[in-house]
mmCIF file of C-alpha atoms in Angstrom:
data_model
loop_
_atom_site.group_PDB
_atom_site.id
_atom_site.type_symbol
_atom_site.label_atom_id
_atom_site.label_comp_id
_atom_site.label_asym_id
_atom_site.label_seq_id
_atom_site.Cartn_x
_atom_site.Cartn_y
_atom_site.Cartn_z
ATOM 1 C CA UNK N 1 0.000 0.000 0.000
ATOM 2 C CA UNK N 2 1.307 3.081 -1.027
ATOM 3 C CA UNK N 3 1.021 6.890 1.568
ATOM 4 C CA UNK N 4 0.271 10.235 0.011
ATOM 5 C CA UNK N 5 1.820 13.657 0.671
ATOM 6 C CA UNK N 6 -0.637 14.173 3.483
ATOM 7 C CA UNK N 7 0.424 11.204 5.479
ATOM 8 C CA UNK N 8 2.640 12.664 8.370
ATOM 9 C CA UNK N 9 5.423 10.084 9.027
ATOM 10 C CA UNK N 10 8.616 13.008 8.099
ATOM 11 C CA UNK N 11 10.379 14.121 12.260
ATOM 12 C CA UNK N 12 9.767 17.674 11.864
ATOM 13 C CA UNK N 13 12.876 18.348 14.011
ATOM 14 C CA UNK N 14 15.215 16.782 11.146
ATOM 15 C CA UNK N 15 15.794 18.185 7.890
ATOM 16 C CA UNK N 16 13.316 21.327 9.192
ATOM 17 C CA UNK N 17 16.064 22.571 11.822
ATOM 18 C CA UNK N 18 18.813 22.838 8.919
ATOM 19 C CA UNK N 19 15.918 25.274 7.544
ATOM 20 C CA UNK N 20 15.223 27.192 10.497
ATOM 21 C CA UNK N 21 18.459 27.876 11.845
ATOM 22 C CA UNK N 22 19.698 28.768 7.757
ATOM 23 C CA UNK N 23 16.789 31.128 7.932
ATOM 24 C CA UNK N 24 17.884 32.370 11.037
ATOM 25 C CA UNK N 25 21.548 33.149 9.818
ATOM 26 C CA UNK N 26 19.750 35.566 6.970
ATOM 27 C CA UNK N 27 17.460 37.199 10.002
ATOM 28 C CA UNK N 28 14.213 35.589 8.549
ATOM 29 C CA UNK N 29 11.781 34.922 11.551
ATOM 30 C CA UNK N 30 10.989 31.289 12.090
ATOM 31 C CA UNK N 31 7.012 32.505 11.570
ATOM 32 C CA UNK N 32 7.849 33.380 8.274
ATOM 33 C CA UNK N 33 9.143 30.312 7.023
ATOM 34 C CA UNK N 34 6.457 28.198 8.794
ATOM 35 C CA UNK N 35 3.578 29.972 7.613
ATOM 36 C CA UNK N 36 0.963 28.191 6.529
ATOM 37 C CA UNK N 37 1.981 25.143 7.344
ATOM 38 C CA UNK N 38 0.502 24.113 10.365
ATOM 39 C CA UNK N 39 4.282 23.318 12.295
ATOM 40 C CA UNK N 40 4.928 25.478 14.744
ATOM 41 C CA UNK N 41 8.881 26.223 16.398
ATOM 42 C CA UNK N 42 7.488 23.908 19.774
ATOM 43 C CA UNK N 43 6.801 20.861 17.417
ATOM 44 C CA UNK N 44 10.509 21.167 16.071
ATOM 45 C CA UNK N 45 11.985 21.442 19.579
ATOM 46 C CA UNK N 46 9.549 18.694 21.020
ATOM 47 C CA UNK N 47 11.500 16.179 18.961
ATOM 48 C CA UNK N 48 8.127 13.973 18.564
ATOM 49 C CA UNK N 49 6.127 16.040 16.210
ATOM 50 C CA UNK N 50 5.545 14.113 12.377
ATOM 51 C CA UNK N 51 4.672 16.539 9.628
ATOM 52 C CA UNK N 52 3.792 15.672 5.997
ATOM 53 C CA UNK N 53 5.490 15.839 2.498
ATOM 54 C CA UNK N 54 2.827 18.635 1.575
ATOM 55 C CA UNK N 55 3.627 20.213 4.797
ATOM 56 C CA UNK N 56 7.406 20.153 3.870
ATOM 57 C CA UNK N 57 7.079 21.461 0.845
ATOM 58 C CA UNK N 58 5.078 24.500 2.144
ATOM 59 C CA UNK N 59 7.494 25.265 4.178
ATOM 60 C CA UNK N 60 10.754 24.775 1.176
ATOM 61 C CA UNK N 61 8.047 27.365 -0.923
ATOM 62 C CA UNK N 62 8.298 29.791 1.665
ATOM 63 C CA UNK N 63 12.147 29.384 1.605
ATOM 64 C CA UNK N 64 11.743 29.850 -2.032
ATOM 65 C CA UNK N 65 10.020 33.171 -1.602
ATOM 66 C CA UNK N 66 12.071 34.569 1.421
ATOM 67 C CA UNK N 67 15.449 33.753 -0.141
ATOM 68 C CA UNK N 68 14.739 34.424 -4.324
ATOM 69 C CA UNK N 69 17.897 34.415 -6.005
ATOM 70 C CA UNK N 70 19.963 33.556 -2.630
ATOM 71 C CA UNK N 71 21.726 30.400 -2.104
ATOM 72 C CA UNK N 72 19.924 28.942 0.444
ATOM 73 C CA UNK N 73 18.774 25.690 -1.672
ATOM 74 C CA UNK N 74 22.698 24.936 -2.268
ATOM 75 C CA UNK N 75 23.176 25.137 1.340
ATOM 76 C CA UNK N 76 20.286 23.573 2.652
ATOM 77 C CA UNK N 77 20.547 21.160 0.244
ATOM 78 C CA UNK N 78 24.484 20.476 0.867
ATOM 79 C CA UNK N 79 23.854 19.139 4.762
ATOM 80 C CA UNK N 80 20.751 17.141 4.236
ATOM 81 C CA UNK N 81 22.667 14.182 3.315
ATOM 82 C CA UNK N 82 25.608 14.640 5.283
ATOM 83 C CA UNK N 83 23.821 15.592 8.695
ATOM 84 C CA UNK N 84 23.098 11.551 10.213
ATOM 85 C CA UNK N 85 19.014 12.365 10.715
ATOM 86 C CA UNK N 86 18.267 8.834 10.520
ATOM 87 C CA UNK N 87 19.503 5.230 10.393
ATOM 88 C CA UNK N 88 18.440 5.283 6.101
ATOM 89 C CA UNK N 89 20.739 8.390 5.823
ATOM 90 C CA UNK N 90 23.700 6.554 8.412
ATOM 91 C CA UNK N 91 23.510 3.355 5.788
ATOM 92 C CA UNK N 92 24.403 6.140 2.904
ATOM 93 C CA UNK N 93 27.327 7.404 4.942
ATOM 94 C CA UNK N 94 29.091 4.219 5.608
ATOM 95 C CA UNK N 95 28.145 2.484 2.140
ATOM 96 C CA UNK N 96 31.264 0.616 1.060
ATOM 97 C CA UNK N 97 30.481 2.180 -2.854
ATOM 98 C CA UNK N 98 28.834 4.735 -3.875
ATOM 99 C CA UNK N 99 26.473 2.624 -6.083
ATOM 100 C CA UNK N 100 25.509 0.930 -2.857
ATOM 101 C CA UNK N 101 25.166 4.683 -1.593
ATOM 102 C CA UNK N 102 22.608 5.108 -4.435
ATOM 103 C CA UNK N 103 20.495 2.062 -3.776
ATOM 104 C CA UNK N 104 19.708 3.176 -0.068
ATOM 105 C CA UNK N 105 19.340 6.873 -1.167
ATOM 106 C CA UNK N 106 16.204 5.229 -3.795
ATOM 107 C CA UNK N 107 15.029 2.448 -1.641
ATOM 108 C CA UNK N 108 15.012 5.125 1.526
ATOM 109 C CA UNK N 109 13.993 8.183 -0.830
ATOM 110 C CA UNK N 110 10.651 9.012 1.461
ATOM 111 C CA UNK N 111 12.801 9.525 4.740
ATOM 112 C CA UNK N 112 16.136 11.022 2.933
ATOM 113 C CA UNK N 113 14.817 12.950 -0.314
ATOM 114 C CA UNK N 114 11.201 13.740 1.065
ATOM 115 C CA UNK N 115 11.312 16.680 -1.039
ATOM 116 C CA UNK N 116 11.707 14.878 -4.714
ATOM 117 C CA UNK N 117 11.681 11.355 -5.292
ATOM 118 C CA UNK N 118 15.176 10.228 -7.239
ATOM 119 C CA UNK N 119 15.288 7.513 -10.197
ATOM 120 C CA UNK N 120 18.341 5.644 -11.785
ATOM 121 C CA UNK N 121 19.342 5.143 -15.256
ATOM 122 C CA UNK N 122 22.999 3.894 -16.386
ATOM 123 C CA UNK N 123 24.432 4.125 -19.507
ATOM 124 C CA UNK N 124 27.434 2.398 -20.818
ATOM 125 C CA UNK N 125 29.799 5.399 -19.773
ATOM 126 C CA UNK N 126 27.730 7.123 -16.986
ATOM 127 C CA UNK N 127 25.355 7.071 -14.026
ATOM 128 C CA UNK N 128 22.218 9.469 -14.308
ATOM 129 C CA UNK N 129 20.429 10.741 -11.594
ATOM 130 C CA UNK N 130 16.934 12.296 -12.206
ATOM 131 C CA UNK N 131 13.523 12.944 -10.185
ATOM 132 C CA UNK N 132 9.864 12.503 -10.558
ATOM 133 C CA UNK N 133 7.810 15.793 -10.889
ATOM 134 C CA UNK N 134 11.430 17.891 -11.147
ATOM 135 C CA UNK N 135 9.802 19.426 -14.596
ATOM 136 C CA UNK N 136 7.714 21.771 -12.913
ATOM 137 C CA UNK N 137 8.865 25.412 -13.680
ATOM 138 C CA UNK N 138 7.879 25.642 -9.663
ATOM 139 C CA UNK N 139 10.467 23.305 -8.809
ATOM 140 C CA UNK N 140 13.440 24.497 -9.319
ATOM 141 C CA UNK N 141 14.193 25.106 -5.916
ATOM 142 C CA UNK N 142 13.514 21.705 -5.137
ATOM 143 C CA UNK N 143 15.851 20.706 -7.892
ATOM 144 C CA UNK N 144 18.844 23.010 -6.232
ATOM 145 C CA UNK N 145 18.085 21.274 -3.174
ATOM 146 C CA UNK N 146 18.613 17.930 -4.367
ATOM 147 C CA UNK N 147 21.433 18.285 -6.974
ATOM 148 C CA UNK N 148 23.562 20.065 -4.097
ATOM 149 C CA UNK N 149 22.612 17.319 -2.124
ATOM 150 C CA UNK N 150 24.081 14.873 -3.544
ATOM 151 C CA UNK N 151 27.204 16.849 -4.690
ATOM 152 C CA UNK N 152 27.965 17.362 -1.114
ATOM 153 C CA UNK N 153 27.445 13.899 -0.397
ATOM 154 C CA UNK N 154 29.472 12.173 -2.884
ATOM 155 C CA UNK N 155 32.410 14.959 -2.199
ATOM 156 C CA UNK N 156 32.028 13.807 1.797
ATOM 157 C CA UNK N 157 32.258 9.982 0.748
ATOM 158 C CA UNK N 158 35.029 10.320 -1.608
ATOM 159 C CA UNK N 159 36.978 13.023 0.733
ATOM 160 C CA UNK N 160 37.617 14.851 -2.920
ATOM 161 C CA UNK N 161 35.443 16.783 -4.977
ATOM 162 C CA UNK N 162 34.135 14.724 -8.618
ATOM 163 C CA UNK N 163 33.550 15.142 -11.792
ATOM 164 C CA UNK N 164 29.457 15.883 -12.247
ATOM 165 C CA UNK N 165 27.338 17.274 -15.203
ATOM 166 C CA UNK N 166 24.371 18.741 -14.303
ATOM 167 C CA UNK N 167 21.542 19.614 -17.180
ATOM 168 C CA UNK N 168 18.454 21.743 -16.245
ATOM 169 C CA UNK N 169 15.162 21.696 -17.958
ATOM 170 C CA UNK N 170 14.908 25.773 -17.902
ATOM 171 C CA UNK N 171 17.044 28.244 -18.896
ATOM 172 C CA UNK N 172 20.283 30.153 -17.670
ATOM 173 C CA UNK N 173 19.079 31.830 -14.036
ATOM 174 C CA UNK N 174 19.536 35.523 -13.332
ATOM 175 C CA UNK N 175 21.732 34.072 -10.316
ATOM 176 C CA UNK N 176 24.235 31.758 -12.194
ATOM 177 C CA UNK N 177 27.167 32.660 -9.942
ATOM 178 C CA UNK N 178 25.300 30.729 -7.086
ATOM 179 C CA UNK N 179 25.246 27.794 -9.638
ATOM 180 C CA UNK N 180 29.096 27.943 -10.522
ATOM 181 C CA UNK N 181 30.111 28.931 -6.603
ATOM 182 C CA UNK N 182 28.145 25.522 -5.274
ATOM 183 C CA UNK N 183 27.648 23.075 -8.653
ATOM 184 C CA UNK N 184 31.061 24.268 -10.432
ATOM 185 C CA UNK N 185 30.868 24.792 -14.594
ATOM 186 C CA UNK N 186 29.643 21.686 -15.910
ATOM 187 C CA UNK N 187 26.697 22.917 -16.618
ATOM 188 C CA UNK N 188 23.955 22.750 -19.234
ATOM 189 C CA UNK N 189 20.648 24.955 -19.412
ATOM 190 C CA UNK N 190 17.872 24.106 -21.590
ATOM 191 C CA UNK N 191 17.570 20.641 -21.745
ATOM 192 C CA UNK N 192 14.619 17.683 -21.614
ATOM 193 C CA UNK N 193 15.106 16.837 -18.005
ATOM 194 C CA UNK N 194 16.795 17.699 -14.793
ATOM 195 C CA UNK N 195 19.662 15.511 -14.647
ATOM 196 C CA UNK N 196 22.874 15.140 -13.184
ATOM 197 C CA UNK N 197 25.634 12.468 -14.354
ATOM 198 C CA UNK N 198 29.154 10.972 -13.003
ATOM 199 C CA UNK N 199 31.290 7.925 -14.825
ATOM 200 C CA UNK N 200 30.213 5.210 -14.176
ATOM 201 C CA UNK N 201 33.805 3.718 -13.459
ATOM 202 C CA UNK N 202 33.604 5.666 -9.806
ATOM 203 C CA UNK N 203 30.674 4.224 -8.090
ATOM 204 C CA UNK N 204 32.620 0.823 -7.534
ATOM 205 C CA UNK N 205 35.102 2.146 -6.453
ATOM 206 C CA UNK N 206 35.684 1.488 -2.367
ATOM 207 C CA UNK N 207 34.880 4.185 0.017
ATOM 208 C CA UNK N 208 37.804 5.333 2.187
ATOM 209 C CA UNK N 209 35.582 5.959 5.338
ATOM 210 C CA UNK N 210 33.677 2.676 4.330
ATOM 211 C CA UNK N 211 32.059 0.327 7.084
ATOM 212 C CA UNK N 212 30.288 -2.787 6.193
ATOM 213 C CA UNK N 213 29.403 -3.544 10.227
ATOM 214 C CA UNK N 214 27.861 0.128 10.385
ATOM 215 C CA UNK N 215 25.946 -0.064 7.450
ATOM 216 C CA UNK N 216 24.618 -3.314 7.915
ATOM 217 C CA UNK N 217 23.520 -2.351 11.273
ATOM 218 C CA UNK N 218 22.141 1.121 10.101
ATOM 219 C CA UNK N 219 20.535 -0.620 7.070
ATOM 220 C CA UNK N 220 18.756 -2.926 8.691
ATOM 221 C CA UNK N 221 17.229 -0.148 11.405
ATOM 222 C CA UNK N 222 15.924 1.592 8.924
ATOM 223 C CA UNK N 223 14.402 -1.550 7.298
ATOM 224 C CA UNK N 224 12.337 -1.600 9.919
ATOM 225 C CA UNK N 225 11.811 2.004 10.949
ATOM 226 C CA UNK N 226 10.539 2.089 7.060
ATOM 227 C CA UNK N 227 7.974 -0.739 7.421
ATOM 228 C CA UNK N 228 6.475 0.389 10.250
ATOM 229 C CA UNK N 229 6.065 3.673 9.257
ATOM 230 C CA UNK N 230 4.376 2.272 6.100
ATOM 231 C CA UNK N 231 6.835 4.523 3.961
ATOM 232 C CA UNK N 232 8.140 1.670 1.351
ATOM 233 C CA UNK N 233 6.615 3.500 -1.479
ATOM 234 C CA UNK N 234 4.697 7.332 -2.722
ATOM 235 C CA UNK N 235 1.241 6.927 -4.314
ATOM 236 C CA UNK N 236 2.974 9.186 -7.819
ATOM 237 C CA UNK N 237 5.897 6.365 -7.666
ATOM 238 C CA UNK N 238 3.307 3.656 -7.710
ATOM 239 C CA UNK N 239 1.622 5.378 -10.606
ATOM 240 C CA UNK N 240 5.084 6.181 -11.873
ATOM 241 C CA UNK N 241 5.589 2.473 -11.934
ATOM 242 C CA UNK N 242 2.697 1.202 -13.081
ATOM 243 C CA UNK N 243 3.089 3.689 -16.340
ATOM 244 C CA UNK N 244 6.534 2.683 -16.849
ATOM 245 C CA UNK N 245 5.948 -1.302 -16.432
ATOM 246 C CA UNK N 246 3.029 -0.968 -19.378
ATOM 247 C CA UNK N 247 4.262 1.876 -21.386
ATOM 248 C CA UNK N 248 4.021 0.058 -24.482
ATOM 249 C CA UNK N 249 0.120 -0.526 -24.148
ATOM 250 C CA UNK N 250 -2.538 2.592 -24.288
ATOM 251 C CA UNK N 251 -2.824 3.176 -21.400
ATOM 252 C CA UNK N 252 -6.418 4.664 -19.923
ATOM 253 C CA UNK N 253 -7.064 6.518 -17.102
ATOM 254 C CA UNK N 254 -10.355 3.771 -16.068
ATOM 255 C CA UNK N 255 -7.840 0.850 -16.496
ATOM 256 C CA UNK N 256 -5.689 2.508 -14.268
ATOM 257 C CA UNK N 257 -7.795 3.019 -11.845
ATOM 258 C CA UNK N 258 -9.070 -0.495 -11.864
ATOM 259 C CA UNK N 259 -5.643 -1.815 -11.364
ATOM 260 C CA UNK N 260 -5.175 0.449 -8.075
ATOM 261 C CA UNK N 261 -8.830 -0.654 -6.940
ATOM 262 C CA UNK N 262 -10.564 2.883 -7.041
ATOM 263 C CA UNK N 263 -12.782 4.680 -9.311
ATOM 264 C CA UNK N 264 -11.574 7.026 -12.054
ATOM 265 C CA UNK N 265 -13.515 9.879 -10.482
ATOM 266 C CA UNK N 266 -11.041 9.042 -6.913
ATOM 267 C CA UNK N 267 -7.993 8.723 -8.645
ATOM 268 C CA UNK N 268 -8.522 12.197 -10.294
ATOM 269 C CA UNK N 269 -9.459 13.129 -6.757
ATOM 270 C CA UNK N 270 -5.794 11.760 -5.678
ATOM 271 C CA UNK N 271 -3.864 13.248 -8.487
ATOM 272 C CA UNK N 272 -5.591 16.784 -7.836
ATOM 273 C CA UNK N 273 -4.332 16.463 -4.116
ATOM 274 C CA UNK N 274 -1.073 15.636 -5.062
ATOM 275 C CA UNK N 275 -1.184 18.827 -7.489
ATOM 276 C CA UNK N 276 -0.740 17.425 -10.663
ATOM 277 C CA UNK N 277 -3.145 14.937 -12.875
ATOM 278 C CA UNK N 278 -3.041 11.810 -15.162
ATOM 279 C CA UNK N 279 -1.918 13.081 -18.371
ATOM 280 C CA UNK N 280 1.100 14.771 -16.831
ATOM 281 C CA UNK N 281 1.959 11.897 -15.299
ATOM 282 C CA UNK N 282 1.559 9.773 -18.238
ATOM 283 C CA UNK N 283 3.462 12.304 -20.332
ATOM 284 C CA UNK N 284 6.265 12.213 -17.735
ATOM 285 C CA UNK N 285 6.506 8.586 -18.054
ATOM 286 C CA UNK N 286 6.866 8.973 -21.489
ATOM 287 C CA UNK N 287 9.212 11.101 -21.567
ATOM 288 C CA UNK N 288 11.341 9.536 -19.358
ATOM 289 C CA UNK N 289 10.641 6.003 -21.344
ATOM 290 C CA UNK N 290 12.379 8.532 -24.314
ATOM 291 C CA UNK N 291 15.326 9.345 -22.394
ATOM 292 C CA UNK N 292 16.014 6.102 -21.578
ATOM 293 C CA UNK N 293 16.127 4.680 -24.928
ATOM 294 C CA UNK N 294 18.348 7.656 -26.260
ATOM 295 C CA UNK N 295 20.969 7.575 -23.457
ATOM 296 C CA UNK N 296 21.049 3.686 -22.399
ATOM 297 C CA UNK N 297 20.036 2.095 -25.057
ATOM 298 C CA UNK N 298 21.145 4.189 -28.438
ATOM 299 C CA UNK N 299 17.731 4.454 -30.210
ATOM 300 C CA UNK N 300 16.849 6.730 -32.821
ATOM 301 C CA UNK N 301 13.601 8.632 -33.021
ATOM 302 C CA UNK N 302 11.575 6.097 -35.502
ATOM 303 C CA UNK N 303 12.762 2.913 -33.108
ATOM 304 C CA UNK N 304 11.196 5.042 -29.838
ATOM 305 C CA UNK N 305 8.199 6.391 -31.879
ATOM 306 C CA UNK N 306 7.509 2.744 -32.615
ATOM 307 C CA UNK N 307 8.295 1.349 -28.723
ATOM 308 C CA UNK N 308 5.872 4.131 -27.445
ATOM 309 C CA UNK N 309 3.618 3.060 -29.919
ATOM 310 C CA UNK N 310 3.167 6.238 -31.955
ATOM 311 C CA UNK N 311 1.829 6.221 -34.992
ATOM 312 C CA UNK N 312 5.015 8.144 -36.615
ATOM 313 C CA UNK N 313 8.273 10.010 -36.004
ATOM 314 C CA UNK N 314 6.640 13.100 -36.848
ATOM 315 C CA UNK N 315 4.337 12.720 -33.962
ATOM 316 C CA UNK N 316 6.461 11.782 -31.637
ATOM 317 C CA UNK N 317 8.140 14.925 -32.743
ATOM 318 C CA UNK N 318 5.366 16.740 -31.478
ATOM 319 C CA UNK N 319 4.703 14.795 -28.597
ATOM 320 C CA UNK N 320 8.189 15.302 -27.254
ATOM 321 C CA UNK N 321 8.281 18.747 -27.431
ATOM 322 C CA UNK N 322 4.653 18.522 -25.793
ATOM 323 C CA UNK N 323 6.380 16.249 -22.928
ATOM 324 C CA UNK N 324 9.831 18.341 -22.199
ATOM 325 C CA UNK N 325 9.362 21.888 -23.659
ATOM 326 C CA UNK N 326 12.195 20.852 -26.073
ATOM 327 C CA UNK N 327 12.924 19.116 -29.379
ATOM 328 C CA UNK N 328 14.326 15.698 -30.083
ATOM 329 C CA UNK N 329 17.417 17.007 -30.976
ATOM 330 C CA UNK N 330 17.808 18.899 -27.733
ATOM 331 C CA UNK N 331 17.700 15.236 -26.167
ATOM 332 C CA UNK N 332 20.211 13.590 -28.464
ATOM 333 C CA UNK N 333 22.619 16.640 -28.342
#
């Protein structure tokens, strides 16, 4: 069974007191940031207060609006990963690879990455990272967050600093230096997803501060702090899943909502909630289906057109550009 962005499970005292004290620093009043939200500074210092995804994210919007143009999603975003929150995040730290890193950081994405949910894809020369819902204009912030997240964490596991591309689906900011002061140069503007990439020859390699014993032990906490928190998996990754395993097939929004047991009418109900609806999410899919094919597996446009079943290149054309704001050739550039 999959939770929804209104199930409170997230410790409002974790990643929320990076926030607070950040805001803090820049002489932004706690009841700014909070506002709306329904947390309050007490819940954060009680240590037992659970708040929400949705709640979260109120909170990261209001960041967003105090802080325009400042750095505060690099920073934030650099000592989410690296500050030991939980046992999930503790199994990330003393991973004896960073590919190992990566599995926890997808299989624990709800406690560690509450704020975007990550995704996988390798290639024969690289390892991509890229989120669900990071295609919203409204989300870049979320995307700074988690790009300088993971910089930071890879540059505390490897004690040295490595070599990652970063592409953004939205053009050049008007505060680029914070992009080259906390994400370096390698970077590309303008393209069909959010993405950020590393050879794939460094993820095996072993870990200096590496320990199996604490990572076992910290792996298999959080295990169980997972399962009984009923956090294994988001309602829009279930969908997300469900698109991708049947991708090939037209899919409907009735037999979709037959196969998660509810109505059509409830699962637009669900989608609304969750601020988004069933073509964008099937577009998404799509889209990331295309990606996928290009990058991994070499296609060209006719042999994706034909895997997405689409009646010609032409259209797919269309539907691309429909899907990422972009043109093919953007994504094979």
């Amino acid at each position: 069974m999959s939770f929804e962005c209104d199930y409170s499970y997230i410790p409002a005292h974790h990643q929320l007191s990076i926030l607070i004290d950040l805001a803090a620093s820049h002489e932004v009043e706690h009841h700014v940031l909070l506002s709306g939200s329904s947390i309050f500074l007490e819940d954060i210092f009680s240590g037992q207060k659970l708040i929400s995804q949705q709640q979260l994210q109120q909170v990261l919007k209001n960041a967003e609006q105090c802080f325009r143009n400042q750095d505060i999603s690099f920073l934030f975003g650099q000592r989410s990963l690296t500050t030991p929150f939980n046992d999930a995040i503790k199994s990330m730290l003393y991973a004896s690879t960073f590919d190992e890193a990566l599995s926890r950081y997808l299989e624990f994405s709800a406690s560690v990455s509450p704020w975007l949910c990550p995704r996988l894809m390798y290639s024969q020369s690289h390892i991509h990272i890229y989120w669900l819902d990071e295609n919203k204009l409204e989300n870049r912030f979320l995307i700074e967050i988690a790009m300088s997240a993971i910089q930071a964490f890879s540059r505390q596991l490897y004690q040295t600093k490595l070599a990652w591309k970063f592409e953004f689906n939205f053009s050049e900011p008007d505060y680029i230096e914070q992009y080259w002061t906390h994400l370096g140069s390698a970077l590309e503007f303008n393209r069909p997803i959010n993405m950020m990439s590393l050879p794939r020859d460094l993820v095996h390699e072993k870990l200096p501060n590496a320990s199996s014993t604490l990572a076992a032990i910290s792996y298999q906490h959080a295990l169980k702090e997972m399962t009984a928190q009923n956090i294994q998996q988001s309602f829009l990754l279930s969908l997300h899943q469900y698109f991708m395993q049947n991708i090939q097939n037209n899919i409907q929004l009735e037999q979709t909502a037959d196969y998660f047991q509810m109505s059509s009418a409830t699962l637009k109900r669900k989608l609304k909630k969750h601020q988004t609806h069933f073509q964008a999410q099937l577009d998404q899919s799509r889209l990331h289906t295309a990606i996928i094919l290009y990058r991994v597996h070499g296609f060209k446009t006719e042999q994706i057109s034909l895997y997405l079943q689409i009646n010609d290149a032409t259209n797919f054309r269309r539907a691309f550009k429909r899907w990422s704001g972009l043109t093919v050739q953007a994504a094979q550039s």
